[in-house]
Amino acid sequence: MSAQRIGVLGGTFDPIHYGHLFIAEAVRGLAKLDRVLFLPVGDPAHREVHASAHDRLEMVRRALAGNPAFAIDTTALEQRGPVYTADTLALMRQKLPDDALSFIAGVDSLTVSRWRRLDEVAAALERFYVVRREGARSEDVAAIVADLPEDLRKRFVVLDLPLVDISASVIRARAKAGASIRYLTPDDVARLIEDRGLYRGA
Ligand code: ATP
């Protein structure tokens, strides 16, 4: 197979929702990516997770069904200890030596906590696509990448997509309260959350 242009959307997916699916599909179209790999993180360095890695992976699997351009990459689930994206990308590079990788992330994921080794992350990528998010300031991205050398800084591209104000936190809170989560996430995901009673005690 010839070299592909691949988008990588990392996240806890706790749970996956239409915000994730929309940005993956929209960036794929704008950036003319061949496919998008969803990269669930098992033990993220900066935050706690609620559902097990097993349940989160199953939810991602269900959500991606039906889009042949979407697939799961389990590299970050297999990493031990706190997971840093620079290490994950180095491992992915071994599996995908010829493909051009681009990261996809919401503005909040760059602005809420400082990324360690952002220079290494950028160096491993063709582009880092940053998507606007309700409550996060896309102007702050420039300050975050300001210290990087120019050739790496230029890899960050802020895309102006329609805002989808859905978050995993809102879904967890609604599931806990017994409120409907239908239409925030694909039906098969909502069903799994209900059937397994996920987030009831979140
Ligand atoms: P939580 O509410 O638990 O913080 P989340 O909804 O932000 O979770 P994550 O799995 O942390 O979900 O997100 C993975 C990536 O997708 C991050 O880069 C995040 O910024 C981005 N993202 C998630 N939801 C949206 C959305 N509605 N619009 C744009 N980007 C999003």
mmCIF file of C-alpha atoms and ligand atoms in Angstrom:
data_model
loop_
_atom_site.group_PDB
_atom_site.id
_atom_site.type_symbol
_atom_site.label_atom_id
_atom_site.label_comp_id
_atom_site.label_asym_id
_atom_site.label_seq_id
_atom_site.Cartn_x
_atom_site.Cartn_y
_atom_site.Cartn_z
ATOM 1 C CA MET A 1 0.000 0.000 0.000
ATOM 2 C CA SER A 2 1.339 3.459 -0.828
ATOM 3 C CA ALA A 3 2.028 5.993 1.907
ATOM 4 C CA GLN A 4 -1.095 7.427 3.449
ATOM 5 C CA ARG A 5 -1.982 10.651 5.196
ATOM 6 C CA ILE A 6 -3.345 9.664 8.563
ATOM 7 C CA GLY A 7 -5.106 11.694 11.234
ATOM 8 C CA VAL A 8 -4.671 10.676 14.871
ATOM 9 C CA LEU A 9 -7.325 11.644 17.407
ATOM 10 C CA GLY A 10 -6.143 10.879 20.924
ATOM 11 C CA GLY A 11 -8.489 10.940 23.873
ATOM 12 C CA THR A 12 -9.830 9.229 26.933
ATOM 13 C CA PHE A 13 -13.148 8.703 25.117
ATOM 14 C CA ASP A 14 -14.861 8.417 28.479
ATOM 15 C CA PRO A 15 -17.226 8.117 26.624
ATOM 16 C CA ILE A 16 -16.748 8.792 22.888
ATOM 17 C CA HIS A 17 -19.414 11.166 21.516
ATOM 18 C CA TYR A 18 -20.540 13.031 18.405
ATOM 19 C CA GLY A 19 -18.078 15.873 19.102
ATOM 20 C CA HIS A 20 -15.184 13.451 18.526
ATOM 21 C CA LEU A 21 -16.779 11.855 15.480
ATOM 22 C CA PHE A 22 -17.600 15.209 13.918
ATOM 23 C CA ILE A 23 -14.107 16.684 14.278
ATOM 24 C CA ALA A 24 -12.523 13.497 12.939
ATOM 25 C CA GLU A 25 -14.735 13.523 9.865
ATOM 26 C CA ALA A 26 -14.505 17.275 9.290
ATOM 27 C CA VAL A 27 -10.702 17.390 9.595
ATOM 28 C CA ARG A 28 -10.414 14.329 7.376
ATOM 29 C CA GLY A 29 -12.322 16.205 4.680
ATOM 30 C CA LEU A 30 -10.494 19.524 5.041
ATOM 31 C CA ALA A 31 -7.023 18.000 5.311
ATOM 32 C CA LYS A 32 -7.703 15.297 2.719
ATOM 33 C CA LEU A 33 -6.630 12.544 5.089
ATOM 34 C CA ASP A 34 -6.962 8.944 3.955
ATOM 35 C CA ARG A 35 -8.111 7.806 7.383
ATOM 36 C CA VAL A 36 -8.361 8.752 11.019
ATOM 37 C CA LEU A 37 -7.056 6.581 13.832
ATOM 38 C CA PHE A 38 -8.792 6.947 17.183
ATOM 39 C CA LEU A 39 -6.214 6.539 19.901
ATOM 40 C CA PRO A 40 -7.748 5.730 23.289
ATOM 41 C CA VAL A 41 -5.413 6.425 26.182
ATOM 42 C CA GLY A 42 -5.321 3.870 28.982
ATOM 43 C CA ASP A 43 -3.621 5.754 31.773
ATOM 44 C CA PRO A 44 -3.392 9.398 30.793
ATOM 45 C CA ALA A 45 -0.735 11.468 32.529
ATOM 46 C CA HIS A 46 -2.951 14.380 33.485
ATOM 47 C CA ARG A 47 -6.378 13.090 34.397
ATOM 48 C CA GLU A 48 -8.449 10.359 35.929
ATOM 49 C CA VAL A 49 -10.757 8.173 33.913
ATOM 50 C CA HIS A 50 -14.113 6.756 34.941
ATOM 51 C CA ALA A 51 -14.966 3.783 32.721
ATOM 52 C CA SER A 52 -12.451 0.935 32.330
ATOM 53 C CA ALA A 53 -10.127 0.858 29.318
ATOM 54 C CA HIS A 54 -12.049 -2.233 28.199
ATOM 55 C CA ASP A 55 -15.417 -0.432 28.239
ATOM 56 C CA ARG A 56 -13.999 2.718 26.626
ATOM 57 C CA LEU A 57 -12.456 0.666 23.837
ATOM 58 C CA GLU A 58 -15.734 -1.138 23.245
ATOM 59 C CA MET A 59 -17.565 2.196 23.043
ATOM 60 C CA VAL A 60 -15.063 3.503 20.484
ATOM 61 C CA ARG A 61 -15.418 0.293 18.497
ATOM 62 C CA ARG A 62 -19.187 0.698 18.388
ATOM 63 C CA ALA A 63 -18.989 4.371 17.482
ATOM 64 C CA LEU A 64 -16.644 3.825 14.532
ATOM 65 C CA ALA A 65 -18.667 1.038 12.945
ATOM 66 C CA GLY A 66 -19.940 2.125 9.566
ATOM 67 C CA ASN A 67 -17.133 4.542 8.654
ATOM 68 C CA PRO A 68 -14.436 2.666 6.711
ATOM 69 C CA ALA A 69 -12.082 5.683 7.023
ATOM 70 C CA PHE A 70 -12.074 5.360 10.824
ATOM 71 C CA ALA A 71 -10.100 2.798 12.818
ATOM 72 C CA ILE A 72 -8.789 2.228 16.333
ATOM 73 C CA ASP A 73 -5.133 2.303 17.298
ATOM 74 C CA THR A 74 -4.416 0.604 20.619
ATOM 75 C CA THR A 75 -0.800 1.761 21.009
ATOM 76 C CA ALA A 76 -1.595 4.110 23.904
ATOM 77 C CA LEU A 77 -3.682 1.437 25.663
ATOM 78 C CA GLU A 78 -0.710 -0.905 25.609
ATOM 79 C CA GLN A 79 1.718 1.635 27.091
ATOM 80 C CA ARG A 80 2.527 1.302 30.774
ATOM 81 C CA GLY A 81 2.367 4.106 33.302
ATOM 82 C CA PRO A 82 1.568 7.738 32.536
ATOM 83 C CA VAL A 83 1.239 8.048 28.787
ATOM 84 C CA TYR A 84 2.899 10.923 26.936
ATOM 85 C CA THR A 85 1.956 11.527 23.327
ATOM 86 C CA ALA A 86 5.597 11.949 22.275
ATOM 87 C CA ASP A 87 6.221 8.307 23.270
ATOM 88 C CA THR A 88 2.991 7.073 21.697
ATOM 89 C CA LEU A 89 3.824 8.725 18.384
ATOM 90 C CA ALA A 90 7.310 7.175 18.402
ATOM 91 C CA LEU A 91 5.714 3.732 18.841
ATOM 92 C CA MET A 92 3.141 4.420 16.120
ATOM 93 C CA ARG A 93 5.912 5.513 13.791
ATOM 94 C CA GLN A 94 7.484 2.039 14.100
ATOM 95 C CA LYS A 95 4.209 0.462 12.957
ATOM 96 C CA LEU A 96 3.548 3.046 10.238
ATOM 97 C CA PRO A 97 7.011 3.924 8.928
ATOM 98 C CA ASP A 98 5.917 5.431 5.611
ATOM 99 C CA ASP A 99 2.725 7.279 6.469
ATOM 100 C CA ALA A 100 2.370 10.976 7.254
ATOM 101 C CA LEU A 101 0.785 11.385 10.684
ATOM 102 C CA SER A 102 -1.191 14.443 11.741
ATOM 103 C CA PHE A 103 -2.670 14.967 15.178
ATOM 104 C CA ILE A 104 -6.216 16.237 15.737
ATOM 105 C CA ALA A 105 -7.143 17.881 19.042
ATOM 106 C CA GLY A 106 -9.510 20.424 20.535
ATOM 107 C CA VAL A 107 -8.080 23.767 21.670
ATOM 108 C CA ASP A 108 -8.820 22.807 25.294
ATOM 109 C CA SER A 109 -6.493 19.825 25.162
ATOM 110 C CA LEU A 110 -3.570 22.159 24.418
ATOM 111 C CA THR A 111 -4.571 24.972 26.767
ATOM 112 C CA VAL A 112 -5.777 23.126 29.880
ATOM 113 C CA SER A 113 -2.465 21.520 30.737
ATOM 114 C CA ARG A 114 1.025 21.940 29.370
ATOM 115 C CA TRP A 115 2.157 19.193 26.980
ATOM 116 C CA ARG A 116 5.487 17.678 27.822
ATOM 117 C CA ARG A 117 7.888 17.423 24.886
ATOM 118 C CA LEU A 118 5.586 19.303 22.523
ATOM 119 C CA ASP A 119 8.599 19.820 20.264
ATOM 120 C CA GLU A 120 8.988 16.045 19.860
ATOM 121 C CA VAL A 121 5.267 15.693 19.209
ATOM 122 C CA ALA A 122 5.348 18.350 16.492
ATOM 123 C CA ALA A 123 8.507 16.880 14.967
ATOM 124 C CA ALA A 124 6.747 13.524 14.555
ATOM 125 C CA LEU A 125 3.819 15.079 12.707
ATOM 126 C CA GLU A 126 3.026 16.512 9.312
ATOM 127 C CA ARG A 127 0.427 18.824 10.893
ATOM 128 C CA PHE A 128 -1.209 19.328 14.285
ATOM 129 C CA TYR A 129 -4.803 20.298 13.599
ATOM 130 C CA VAL A 130 -6.403 22.247 16.419
ATOM 131 C CA VAL A 131 -10.179 22.501 16.502
ATOM 132 C CA ARG A 132 -12.083 25.259 18.291
ATOM 133 C CA ARG A 133 -14.006 24.281 21.358
ATOM 134 C CA GLU A 134 -16.660 26.053 23.411
ATOM 135 C CA GLY A 135 -15.062 27.643 26.470
ATOM 136 C CA ALA A 136 -11.476 27.505 25.129
ATOM 137 C CA ARG A 137 -9.663 30.408 23.439
ATOM 138 C CA SER A 138 -8.036 29.479 20.143
ATOM 139 C CA GLU A 139 -5.891 32.653 20.400
ATOM 140 C CA ASP A 140 -4.055 30.949 23.285
ATOM 141 C CA VAL A 141 -2.608 28.330 20.938
ATOM 142 C CA ALA A 142 -0.120 30.840 19.507
ATOM 143 C CA ALA A 143 1.366 31.467 22.970
ATOM 144 C CA ILE A 144 1.636 27.739 23.644
ATOM 145 C CA VAL A 145 3.626 27.045 20.494
ATOM 146 C CA ALA A 146 5.576 30.332 20.669
ATOM 147 C CA ASP A 147 8.711 28.715 22.086
ATOM 148 C CA LEU A 148 8.977 26.100 19.340
ATOM 149 C CA PRO A 149 11.319 26.585 16.397
ATOM 150 C CA GLU A 150 9.553 28.108 13.429
ATOM 151 C CA ASP A 151 9.476 24.951 11.288
ATOM 152 C CA LEU A 152 7.646 23.099 14.093
ATOM 153 C CA ARG A 153 5.398 26.043 14.967
ATOM 154 C CA LYS A 154 4.150 26.161 11.385
ATOM 155 C CA ARG A 155 2.793 22.641 11.724
ATOM 156 C CA PHE A 156 -0.006 23.846 14.064
ATOM 157 C CA VAL A 157 -3.131 24.770 12.148
ATOM 158 C CA VAL A 158 -6.258 26.064 13.878
ATOM 159 C CA LEU A 159 -9.363 25.053 11.961
ATOM 160 C CA ASP A 160 -12.600 26.961 12.106
ATOM 161 C CA LEU A 161 -15.216 24.214 12.302
ATOM 162 C CA PRO A 162 -18.766 24.543 13.598
ATOM 163 C CA LEU A 163 -18.702 24.242 17.381
ATOM 164 C CA VAL A 164 -20.278 21.108 18.774
ATOM 165 C CA ASP A 165 -20.807 21.732 22.459
ATOM 166 C CA ILE A 166 -20.814 18.106 23.592
ATOM 167 C CA SER A 167 -18.345 16.782 26.142
ATOM 168 C CA ALA A 168 -17.778 13.446 27.808
ATOM 169 C CA SER A 169 -18.229 15.189 31.181
ATOM 170 C CA VAL A 170 -21.743 16.285 30.239
ATOM 171 C CA ILE A 171 -22.608 12.763 29.158
ATOM 172 C CA ARG A 172 -21.245 11.296 32.414
ATOM 173 C CA ALA A 173 -23.211 13.820 34.461
ATOM 174 C CA ARG A 174 -26.407 13.088 32.566
ATOM 175 C CA ALA A 175 -25.914 9.314 32.831
ATOM 176 C CA LYS A 176 -25.363 9.701 36.566
ATOM 177 C CA ALA A 177 -28.537 11.767 36.904
ATOM 178 C CA GLY A 178 -30.511 9.235 34.868
ATOM 179 C CA ALA A 179 -31.092 11.803 32.083
ATOM 180 C CA SER A 180 -31.151 10.766 28.435
ATOM 181 C CA ILE A 181 -27.839 10.755 26.547
ATOM 182 C CA ARG A 182 -29.448 9.796 23.275
ATOM 183 C CA TYR A 183 -28.337 11.955 20.304
ATOM 184 C CA LEU A 184 -25.158 13.029 22.134
ATOM 185 C CA THR A 185 -23.423 9.797 21.182
ATOM 186 C CA PRO A 186 -24.328 6.985 18.752
ATOM 187 C CA ASP A 187 -27.201 4.784 19.905
ATOM 188 C CA ASP A 188 -24.973 1.723 20.275
ATOM 189 C CA VAL A 189 -22.728 3.636 22.666
ATOM 190 C CA ALA A 190 -25.651 4.992 24.689
ATOM 191 C CA ARG A 191 -27.028 1.464 24.918
ATOM 192 C CA LEU A 192 -23.766 0.066 26.256
ATOM 193 C CA ILE A 193 -23.592 2.832 28.876
ATOM 194 C CA GLU A 194 -27.134 1.957 29.972
ATOM 195 C CA ASP A 195 -26.716 -1.815 29.847
ATOM 196 C CA ARG A 196 -23.476 -1.801 31.866
ATOM 197 C CA GLY A 197 -24.620 0.995 34.169
ATOM 198 C CA LEU A 198 -21.507 3.029 33.336
ATOM 199 C CA TYR A 199 -21.096 6.417 35.024
ATOM 200 C CA ARG A 200 -23.939 5.801 37.496
ATOM 201 C CA GLY A 201 -21.561 6.505 40.341
ATOM 202 C CA ALA A 202 -19.344 8.958 38.398
HETATM 203 P P1 ATP B 1 -14.073 15.365 29.176
HETATM 204 O O1 ATP B 1 -15.378 16.089 29.157
HETATM 205 O O2 ATP B 1 -14.042 14.146 30.046
HETATM 206 O O3 ATP B 1 -12.904 16.311 29.437
HETATM 207 P P2 ATP B 1 -13.863 15.322 26.240
HETATM 208 O O4 ATP B 1 -15.270 15.415 25.796
HETATM 209 O O5 ATP B 1 -13.008 16.561 26.143
HETATM 210 O O6 ATP B 1 -13.802 14.736 27.728
HETATM 211 P P3 ATP B 1 -11.641 13.656 25.357
HETATM 212 O O7 ATP B 1 -11.650 12.190 25.151
HETATM 213 O O8 ATP B 1 -10.855 14.209 26.480
HETATM 214 O O9 ATP B 1 -13.197 14.122 25.475
HETATM 215 O O10 ATP B 1 -11.267 14.405 24.004
HETATM 216 C C1 ATP B 1 -10.383 13.898 23.045
HETATM 217 C C2 ATP B 1 -10.058 15.019 22.068
HETATM 218 O O11 ATP B 1 -11.235 15.459 21.385
HETATM 219 C C3 ATP B 1 -9.484 16.284 22.755
HETATM 220 O O12 ATP B 1 -8.488 16.813 21.926
HETATM 221 C C4 ATP B 1 -10.686 17.211 22.836
HETATM 222 O O13 ATP B 1 -10.284 18.557 22.866
HETATM 223 C C5 ATP B 1 -11.430 16.863 21.566
HETATM 224 N N1 ATP B 1 -12.867 17.091 21.684
HETATM 225 C C6 ATP B 1 -13.727 16.421 22.479
HETATM 226 N N2 ATP B 1 -14.979 16.880 22.325
HETATM 227 C C7 ATP B 1 -14.919 17.886 21.401
HETATM 228 C C8 ATP B 1 -15.898 18.757 20.835
HETATM 229 N N3 ATP B 1 -17.180 18.709 21.180
HETATM 230 N N4 ATP B 1 -15.472 19.663 19.916
HETATM 231 C C9 ATP B 1 -14.153 19.735 19.576
HETATM 232 N N5 ATP B 1 -13.183 18.930 20.077
HETATM 233 C C10 ATP B 1 -13.555 18.012 20.985
#
